[in-house]
mmCIF file of C-alpha atoms in Angstrom:
data_model
loop_
_atom_site.group_PDB
_atom_site.id
_atom_site.type_symbol
_atom_site.label_atom_id
_atom_site.label_comp_id
_atom_site.label_asym_id
_atom_site.label_seq_id
_atom_site.Cartn_x
_atom_site.Cartn_y
_atom_site.Cartn_z
ATOM 1 C CA MET A 243 -18.694 13.739 3.256
ATOM 2 C CA TYR A 244 -16.202 14.173 0.423
ATOM 3 C CA GLN A 245 -17.484 13.458 -3.080
ATOM 4 C CA ILE A 246 -15.693 11.182 -5.521
ATOM 5 C CA LYS A 247 -15.969 13.829 -8.239
ATOM 6 C CA ASN A 248 -13.690 16.048 -6.149
ATOM 7 C CA PHE A 249 -10.831 13.582 -6.527
ATOM 8 C CA ILE A 250 -11.097 11.550 -9.723
ATOM 9 C CA GLN A 251 -10.388 13.297 -13.022
ATOM 10 C CA ASN A 252 -10.613 10.177 -15.153
ATOM 11 C CA ILE A 253 -10.287 6.399 -15.009
ATOM 12 C CA VAL A 254 -8.404 4.146 -17.417
ATOM 13 C CA SER A 255 -9.222 0.444 -17.136
ATOM 14 C CA TYR A 256 -7.290 -2.461 -18.622
ATOM 15 C CA ASN A 257 -9.581 -5.454 -18.159
ATOM 16 C CA TYR A 258 -8.042 -8.776 -19.126
ATOM 17 C CA CYS A 259 -9.384 -11.044 -16.380
ATOM 18 C CA SER A 260 -11.594 -13.654 -18.036
ATOM 19 C CA ASN A 261 -13.419 -14.648 -14.842
ATOM 20 C CA PRO A 262 -15.347 -11.706 -13.371
ATOM 21 C CA SER A 263 -16.095 -13.373 -10.027
ATOM 22 C CA ASN A 264 -14.485 -13.574 -6.584
ATOM 23 C CA TYR A 265 -12.186 -10.660 -7.273
ATOM 24 C CA ILE A 266 -9.425 -9.812 -4.838
ATOM 25 C CA ASN A 267 -9.161 -6.027 -4.807
ATOM 26 C CA ILE A 268 -5.715 -4.562 -4.210
ATOM 27 C CA GLY A 269 -4.978 -0.846 -4.173
ATOM 28 C CA TYR A 270 -1.880 1.342 -4.577
ATOM 29 C CA GLY A 271 -1.156 5.059 -4.397
ATOM 30 C CA ILE A 272 1.764 6.154 -6.586
ATOM 31 C CA ASP A 273 3.368 8.749 -8.803
ATOM 32 C CA ASN A 274 5.666 8.181 -11.784
ATOM 33 C CA ASN A 275 8.629 7.556 -9.488
ATOM 34 C CA TYR A 276 6.946 4.479 -8.044
ATOM 35 C CA ALA A 277 5.371 3.078 -11.209
ATOM 36 C CA ARG A 278 8.172 0.582 -11.822
ATOM 37 C CA CYS A 279 8.177 -0.918 -8.338
ATOM 38 C CA CYS A 280 4.372 -0.947 -8.320
ATOM 39 C CA ALA A 281 4.536 -3.118 -11.452
ATOM 40 C CA SER A 282 6.936 -5.464 -9.638
ATOM 41 C CA SER A 283 4.574 -5.672 -6.676
ATOM 42 C CA ILE A 284 1.609 -6.492 -8.915
ATOM 43 C CA ALA A 285 3.606 -9.140 -10.786
ATOM 44 C CA SER A 286 4.695 -10.746 -7.511
ATOM 45 C CA PHE A 287 1.071 -11.195 -6.403
ATOM 46 C CA CYS A 288 0.157 -12.718 -9.755
ATOM 47 C CA LEU A 289 3.110 -15.103 -9.850
ATOM 48 C CA ASN A 290 2.568 -16.416 -6.337
ATOM 49 C CA ASN A 291 -1.232 -16.598 -6.535
ATOM 50 C CA PRO A 292 -1.894 -17.774 -10.113
ATOM 51 C CA THR A 293 -5.425 -19.061 -9.456
ATOM 52 C CA LYS A 294 -6.751 -15.759 -8.081
ATOM 53 C CA ASN A 295 -8.782 -13.180 -9.968
ATOM 54 C CA PHE A 296 -7.169 -9.823 -9.291
ATOM 55 C CA ASN A 297 -8.597 -6.344 -9.602
ATOM 56 C CA PHE A 298 -5.793 -3.813 -9.078
ATOM 57 C CA HIS A 299 -6.630 -0.171 -8.392
ATOM 58 C CA ILE A 300 -3.901 2.455 -8.817
ATOM 59 C CA MET A 301 -4.449 5.985 -7.552
ATOM 60 C CA ALA A 302 -1.962 8.188 -9.371
ATOM 61 C CA LYS A 303 -1.097 11.715 -10.332
ATOM 62 C CA ASP A 304 -0.127 12.360 -13.958
ATOM 63 C CA LEU A 305 1.239 8.942 -14.875
ATOM 64 C CA SER A 306 3.196 9.084 -18.101
ATOM 65 C CA THR A 307 1.828 7.551 -21.289
ATOM 66 C CA THR A 308 4.716 5.072 -21.238
ATOM 67 C CA ASN A 309 3.891 3.886 -17.730
ATOM 68 C CA LYS A 310 0.225 3.508 -18.591
ATOM 69 C CA LYS A 311 1.108 1.430 -21.625
ATOM 70 C CA GLN A 312 3.329 -0.801 -19.525
ATOM 71 C CA PHE A 313 0.579 -1.319 -16.980
ATOM 72 C CA GLU A 314 -1.673 -2.396 -19.836
ATOM 73 C CA GLN A 315 0.964 -4.894 -20.968
ATOM 74 C CA LEU A 316 1.187 -6.178 -17.407
ATOM 75 C CA ALA A 317 -2.590 -6.654 -17.221
ATOM 76 C CA GLN A 318 -2.609 -8.528 -20.496
ATOM 77 C CA LEU A 319 0.351 -10.728 -19.554
ATOM 78 C CA TYR A 320 -1.162 -11.924 -16.272
ATOM 79 C CA SER A 321 -4.860 -11.820 -17.286
ATOM 80 C CA ILE A 322 -5.778 -9.324 -14.577
ATOM 81 C CA ASN A 323 -7.619 -6.023 -14.335
ATOM 82 C CA ILE A 324 -5.711 -2.811 -13.680
ATOM 83 C CA ASN A 325 -7.661 0.395 -13.117
ATOM 84 C CA ILE A 326 -5.766 3.690 -13.053
ATOM 85 C CA TYR A 327 -7.450 6.665 -11.407
ATOM 86 C CA LYS A 328 -6.059 10.094 -12.199
ATOM 87 C CA ILE A 329 -6.199 12.103 -8.982
ATOM 88 C CA ASN A 330 -7.054 15.761 -8.586
ATOM 89 C CA ILE A 331 -4.820 16.726 -5.648
ATOM 90 C CA ASP A 332 -6.463 20.083 -4.869
ATOM 91 C CA THR A 333 -8.026 18.748 -1.642
ATOM 92 C CA LEU A 334 -4.654 17.343 -0.567
ATOM 93 C CA ALA A 335 -2.427 20.147 -1.824
ATOM 94 C CA ASN A 336 -2.006 21.873 1.545
ATOM 95 C CA LEU A 337 -1.036 18.730 3.433
ATOM 96 C CA PRO A 338 2.612 18.378 4.530
ATOM 97 C CA THR A 339 4.990 16.197 2.525
ATOM 98 C CA GLN A 340 8.571 14.985 2.826
ATOM 99 C CA ILE A 341 11.208 13.849 0.346
ATOM 100 C CA HIS A 342 10.400 10.187 0.973
ATOM 101 C CA LEU A 343 6.702 10.865 1.637
ATOM 102 C CA PRO A 344 5.302 12.715 -1.404
ATOM 103 C CA ILE A 345 1.689 13.759 -1.868
ATOM 104 C CA ALA A 346 0.947 10.269 -3.252
ATOM 105 C CA THR A 347 1.264 8.885 0.278
ATOM 106 C CA TYR A 348 -2.210 10.288 0.961
ATOM 107 C CA PHE A 349 -3.828 8.571 -2.023
ATOM 108 C CA ARG A 350 -4.584 5.466 0.078
ATOM 109 C CA PHE A 351 -7.205 7.520 1.921
ATOM 110 C CA ILE A 352 -9.150 8.080 -1.279
ATOM 111 C CA LEU A 353 -9.377 4.418 -2.264
ATOM 112 C CA PRO A 354 -12.260 3.510 0.095
ATOM 113 C CA LEU A 355 -14.287 6.509 -1.105
ATOM 114 C CA VAL A 356 -13.902 5.507 -4.741
ATOM 115 C CA LEU A 357 -14.329 1.768 -4.183
ATOM 116 C CA ASP A 358 -17.417 1.961 -1.997
ATOM 117 C CA ASN A 359 -19.057 -0.846 -4.006
ATOM 118 C CA ILE A 360 -16.715 -3.536 -2.643
ATOM 119 C CA ASP A 361 -16.494 -5.061 0.824
ATOM 120 C CA LYS A 362 -12.784 -5.423 1.448
ATOM 121 C CA LEU A 363 -9.686 -3.784 0.012
ATOM 122 C CA PHE A 364 -6.043 -4.727 0.452
ATOM 123 C CA TYR A 365 -3.971 -1.554 0.375
ATOM 124 C CA ILE A 366 -0.328 -2.271 -0.487
ATOM 125 C CA ASP A 367 2.641 0.111 -0.573
ATOM 126 C CA ALA A 368 4.377 -0.068 -3.949
ATOM 127 C CA ASP A 369 7.633 -1.146 -2.266
ATOM 128 C CA ILE A 370 6.087 -4.395 -1.004
ATOM 129 C CA ILE A 371 6.709 -7.722 -2.742
ATOM 130 C CA CYS A 372 4.641 -10.887 -2.337
ATOM 131 C CA LEU A 373 6.971 -13.872 -1.852
ATOM 132 C CA LYS A 374 4.528 -16.788 -1.597
ATOM 133 C CA ASN A 375 0.884 -17.799 -1.665
ATOM 134 C CA ALA A 376 -1.179 -15.196 0.203
ATOM 135 C CA ASP A 377 -4.424 -17.095 0.828
ATOM 136 C CA GLU A 378 -4.017 -16.662 4.575
ATOM 137 C CA LEU A 379 -3.922 -12.891 4.108
ATOM 138 C CA PHE A 380 -6.840 -12.818 1.679
ATOM 139 C CA ASN A 381 -8.982 -14.873 4.077
ATOM 140 C CA THR A 382 -8.284 -12.713 7.146
ATOM 141 C CA ASN A 383 -11.297 -11.920 9.343
ATOM 142 C CA LEU A 384 -11.266 -8.346 10.649
ATOM 143 C CA ASN A 385 -13.694 -9.186 13.467
ATOM 144 C CA ASP A 386 -15.758 -6.010 13.195
ATOM 145 C CA ASN A 387 -12.674 -3.750 13.030
ATOM 146 C CA ILE A 388 -12.140 -1.026 10.437
ATOM 147 C CA ILE A 389 -8.695 -2.185 9.356
ATOM 148 C CA GLY A 390 -6.207 -4.999 9.722
ATOM 149 C CA ALA A 391 -2.538 -4.013 10.092
ATOM 150 C CA VAL A 392 0.831 -5.274 11.295
ATOM 151 C CA PRO A 393 2.565 -3.753 14.349
ATOM 152 C CA ASP A 394 5.576 -1.620 13.504
ATOM 153 C CA LEU A 395 9.051 -2.159 14.946
ATOM 154 C CA PRO A 396 9.289 -1.926 18.764
ATOM 155 C CA TRP A 397 11.295 1.313 18.742
ATOM 156 C CA MET A 398 8.707 2.918 16.473
ATOM 157 C CA ASN A 399 5.926 1.791 18.783
ATOM 158 C CA THR A 400 7.580 3.455 21.775
ATOM 159 C CA LYS A 401 8.610 6.628 19.958
ATOM 160 C CA ARG A 402 5.428 7.344 18.045
ATOM 161 C CA ASN A 403 2.977 6.445 20.799
ATOM 162 C CA LYS A 404 4.758 8.932 23.040
ATOM 163 C CA ALA A 405 4.731 11.624 20.352
ATOM 164 C CA LEU A 406 1.036 11.067 19.599
ATOM 165 C CA ASN A 407 0.094 10.678 23.267
ATOM 166 C CA LEU A 408 -1.407 7.269 22.588
ATOM 167 C CA ARG A 409 -1.876 4.895 25.508
ATOM 168 C CA ASN A 410 -2.715 1.194 25.358
ATOM 169 C CA HIS A 411 -2.090 1.312 21.626
ATOM 170 C CA ILE A 412 0.163 -0.779 19.395
ATOM 171 C CA TYR A 413 1.578 1.459 16.677
ATOM 172 C CA PHE A 414 1.145 -0.179 13.273
ATOM 173 C CA ASN A 415 2.885 0.207 9.944
ATOM 174 C CA ALA A 416 0.467 1.450 7.264
ATOM 175 C CA GLY A 417 2.266 -0.142 4.319
ATOM 176 C CA MET A 418 -0.238 -2.991 4.223
ATOM 177 C CA LEU A 419 -3.818 -2.445 5.294
ATOM 178 C CA ILE A 420 -6.882 -4.620 5.016
ATOM 179 C CA ILE A 421 -9.762 -2.158 4.876
ATOM 180 C CA ASN A 422 -13.406 -2.814 5.616
ATOM 181 C CA ILE A 423 -14.737 -0.272 3.130
ATOM 182 C CA ALA A 424 -18.160 0.289 4.687
ATOM 183 C CA LYS A 425 -16.801 0.711 8.216
ATOM 184 C CA TRP A 426 -14.020 3.028 7.012
ATOM 185 C CA ASN A 427 -16.495 5.296 5.250
ATOM 186 C CA ASN A 428 -19.130 5.172 7.986
ATOM 187 C CA PHE A 429 -16.487 6.228 10.509
ATOM 188 C CA ASN A 430 -15.707 9.200 8.239
ATOM 189 C CA THR A 431 -12.064 8.185 8.430
ATOM 190 C CA PHE A 432 -10.813 10.307 5.550
ATOM 191 C CA ALA A 433 -12.219 13.585 6.893
ATOM 192 C CA LYS A 434 -10.982 12.869 10.427
ATOM 193 C CA ILE A 435 -7.464 12.163 9.206
ATOM 194 C CA LEU A 436 -7.291 15.292 7.055
ATOM 195 C CA GLN A 437 -8.583 17.440 9.885
ATOM 196 C CA ALA A 438 -6.057 16.002 12.352
ATOM 197 C CA ILE A 439 -3.100 16.629 10.039
ATOM 198 C CA GLN A 440 -4.254 20.119 9.078
ATOM 199 C CA ASN A 441 -4.818 21.106 12.710
ATOM 200 C CA GLU A 442 -1.409 19.988 14.001
ATOM 201 C CA PRO A 443 0.918 19.222 11.075
ATOM 202 C CA GLN A 444 4.021 19.402 13.259
ATOM 203 C CA LYS A 445 2.735 16.485 15.343
ATOM 204 C CA PHE A 446 2.791 14.001 12.491
ATOM 205 C CA ARG A 447 6.402 13.068 11.762
ATOM 206 C CA TYR A 448 5.222 10.094 9.709
ATOM 207 C CA LEU A 449 2.288 12.002 8.223
ATOM 208 C CA ASP A 450 -0.539 9.714 7.136
ATOM 209 C CA GLN A 451 0.737 6.721 9.100
ATOM 210 C CA ASP A 452 0.781 8.708 12.337
ATOM 211 C CA ALA A 453 -2.692 10.058 11.590
ATOM 212 C CA LEU A 454 -4.071 6.584 10.884
ATOM 213 C CA ASN A 455 -2.744 5.312 14.200
ATOM 214 C CA LEU A 456 -4.256 8.250 16.045
ATOM 215 C CA ILE A 457 -7.690 8.144 14.409
ATOM 216 C CA LEU A 458 -8.165 4.373 14.204
ATOM 217 C CA THR A 459 -6.890 3.327 17.627
ATOM 218 C CA ASN A 460 -9.192 0.644 19.095
ATOM 219 C CA HIS A 461 -10.470 -0.190 15.600
ATOM 220 C CA ILE A 462 -7.557 -2.381 14.453
ATOM 221 C CA GLN A 463 -7.217 -6.113 13.916
ATOM 222 C CA TYR A 464 -3.507 -6.757 14.474
ATOM 223 C CA LEU A 465 -1.875 -9.221 12.105
ATOM 224 C CA ASP A 466 1.254 -11.340 12.041
ATOM 225 C CA THR A 467 4.580 -9.828 10.953
ATOM 226 C CA LYS A 468 4.702 -12.140 7.939
ATOM 227 C CA PHE A 469 2.037 -10.014 6.259
ATOM 228 C CA ASN A 470 4.208 -6.865 6.304
ATOM 229 C CA CYS A 471 7.768 -7.833 7.132
ATOM 230 C CA ILE A 472 10.066 -4.841 7.592
ATOM 231 C CA ASP A 473 12.840 -6.453 9.635
ATOM 232 C CA ILE A 474 13.857 -9.815 8.157
ATOM 233 C CA ASN A 475 15.729 -10.635 11.354
ATOM 234 C CA SER A 476 12.466 -10.656 13.302
ATOM 235 C CA ILE A 477 10.971 -13.639 11.491
ATOM 236 C CA GLU A 478 11.987 -16.864 9.777
ATOM 237 C CA GLN A 479 12.551 -15.906 6.171
ATOM 238 C CA LYS A 480 10.634 -18.934 4.896
ATOM 239 C CA ASN A 481 7.497 -17.601 6.593
ATOM 240 C CA ILE A 482 7.510 -14.145 4.990
ATOM 241 C CA ILE A 483 4.509 -13.573 2.747
ATOM 242 C CA LEU A 484 4.829 -9.823 2.122
ATOM 243 C CA LEU A 485 8.276 -8.235 2.264
ATOM 244 C CA HIS A 486 8.308 -4.463 2.744
ATOM 245 C CA PHE A 487 11.316 -2.441 1.608
ATOM 246 C CA ALA A 488 10.533 0.364 4.035
ATOM 247 C CA ALA A 489 14.164 1.378 4.527
ATOM 248 C CA HIS A 490 16.880 2.429 2.108
ATOM 249 C CA PRO A 491 18.399 1.491 -0.253
ATOM 250 C CA LYS A 492 15.509 -0.043 -2.114
ATOM 251 C CA PRO A 493 15.935 -2.745 -4.794
ATOM 252 C CA TRP A 494 15.568 -0.273 -7.653
ATOM 253 C CA ASN A 495 18.328 1.972 -6.261
ATOM 254 C CA ILE A 496 21.823 1.423 -7.619
ATOM 255 C CA ALA A 497 23.184 1.092 -4.087
ATOM 256 C CA PHE A 498 21.072 -2.002 -3.398
ATOM 257 C CA SER A 499 23.525 -4.336 -5.121
ATOM 258 C CA ILE A 500 26.152 -3.509 -2.502
ATOM 259 C CA SER A 501 23.697 -3.625 0.387
ATOM 260 C CA LYS A 502 23.949 -6.515 2.851
ATOM 261 C CA LEU A 503 20.310 -7.281 1.998
ATOM 262 C CA PHE A 504 21.189 -8.198 -1.576
ATOM 263 C CA ASP A 505 22.733 -11.530 -0.624
ATOM 264 C CA ILE A 506 20.325 -12.622 2.111
ATOM 265 C CA LEU A 507 16.835 -11.747 0.924
ATOM 266 C CA PRO A 508 14.741 -14.712 -0.310
ATOM 267 C CA MET A 509 14.178 -13.525 -3.873
ATOM 268 C CA PRO A 510 15.603 -13.866 -7.383
ATOM 269 C CA LYS A 511 18.765 -11.928 -8.166
ATOM 270 C CA GLY A 512 19.851 -10.364 -11.431
ATOM 271 C CA ARG A 513 17.719 -10.075 -14.532
ATOM 272 C CA GLY A 514 14.030 -10.512 -13.910
ATOM 273 C CA PHE A 515 14.009 -8.543 -10.664
ATOM 274 C CA LEU A 516 16.474 -5.689 -10.870
ATOM 275 C CA ASP A 517 16.588 -5.157 -14.620
ATOM 276 C CA THR A 518 15.256 -1.682 -15.371
ATOM 277 C CA ASN A 519 14.264 -2.732 -18.878
ATOM 278 C CA ASP A 520 11.740 -5.289 -17.633
ATOM 279 C CA ILE A 521 8.188 -4.154 -17.044
ATOM 280 C CA CYS A 522 7.396 -7.437 -15.297
ATOM 281 C CA LEU A 523 10.377 -7.419 -12.999
ATOM 282 C CA LEU A 524 9.585 -10.724 -11.357
ATOM 283 C CA LYS A 525 8.807 -12.889 -14.350
#
């Protein structure tokens, strides 16, 4: 079993939640490049769920002082807790990465080891925005499964199941996971995933997501698309709860303003969402 001390160099906590009960724990894994959109994601949860007590956990590598200060401002503004864990990446250093999948993509695996004192964690990719009240997500029953996840697009299901030699499996997108912490750790999920990737790195085109599908098959509670919507044409827009910008361009890229998505997505336009000078991009 991996020890927490192997991963966490230090923890910075900004605690501004006045009611320390019934916390909803949400986790992210980022680097400096994703700090801004992570702040937008956090703000979107707060704005659409104002009565909830949030505990946000950010696994990060070498966040800048400026970004840390802005996360503190965000915590104060929305009366939430934000905990930033500085990660020692030595254990992960030899794992494969890609341009759009940096080493931070593996940080989600560390969250359940660090947060072993809670029951349930909602892992959220930093490029996911909450568009409405998420009570239905927060109240999801995992029915004795290790995780809850949303099936990926049909073409991904066909392609990746074939590549991973998975049968009778629905390939899921790992951008949003509901994690039963105790079951995840008891299954030794982290070690199994690392071993699988290290043994056959060429097999895992989508790195950690592929590995999660391989290791956790038959331990998944499948959820509705509205909890991790990648293709807005696959669902009524009014029903989307979590919108995932899994493709490119993303809203913080300059090209997004000329993307066809800019005019059809159900979200505010202009200042307050795309303004790079706003820490709380959705206020």
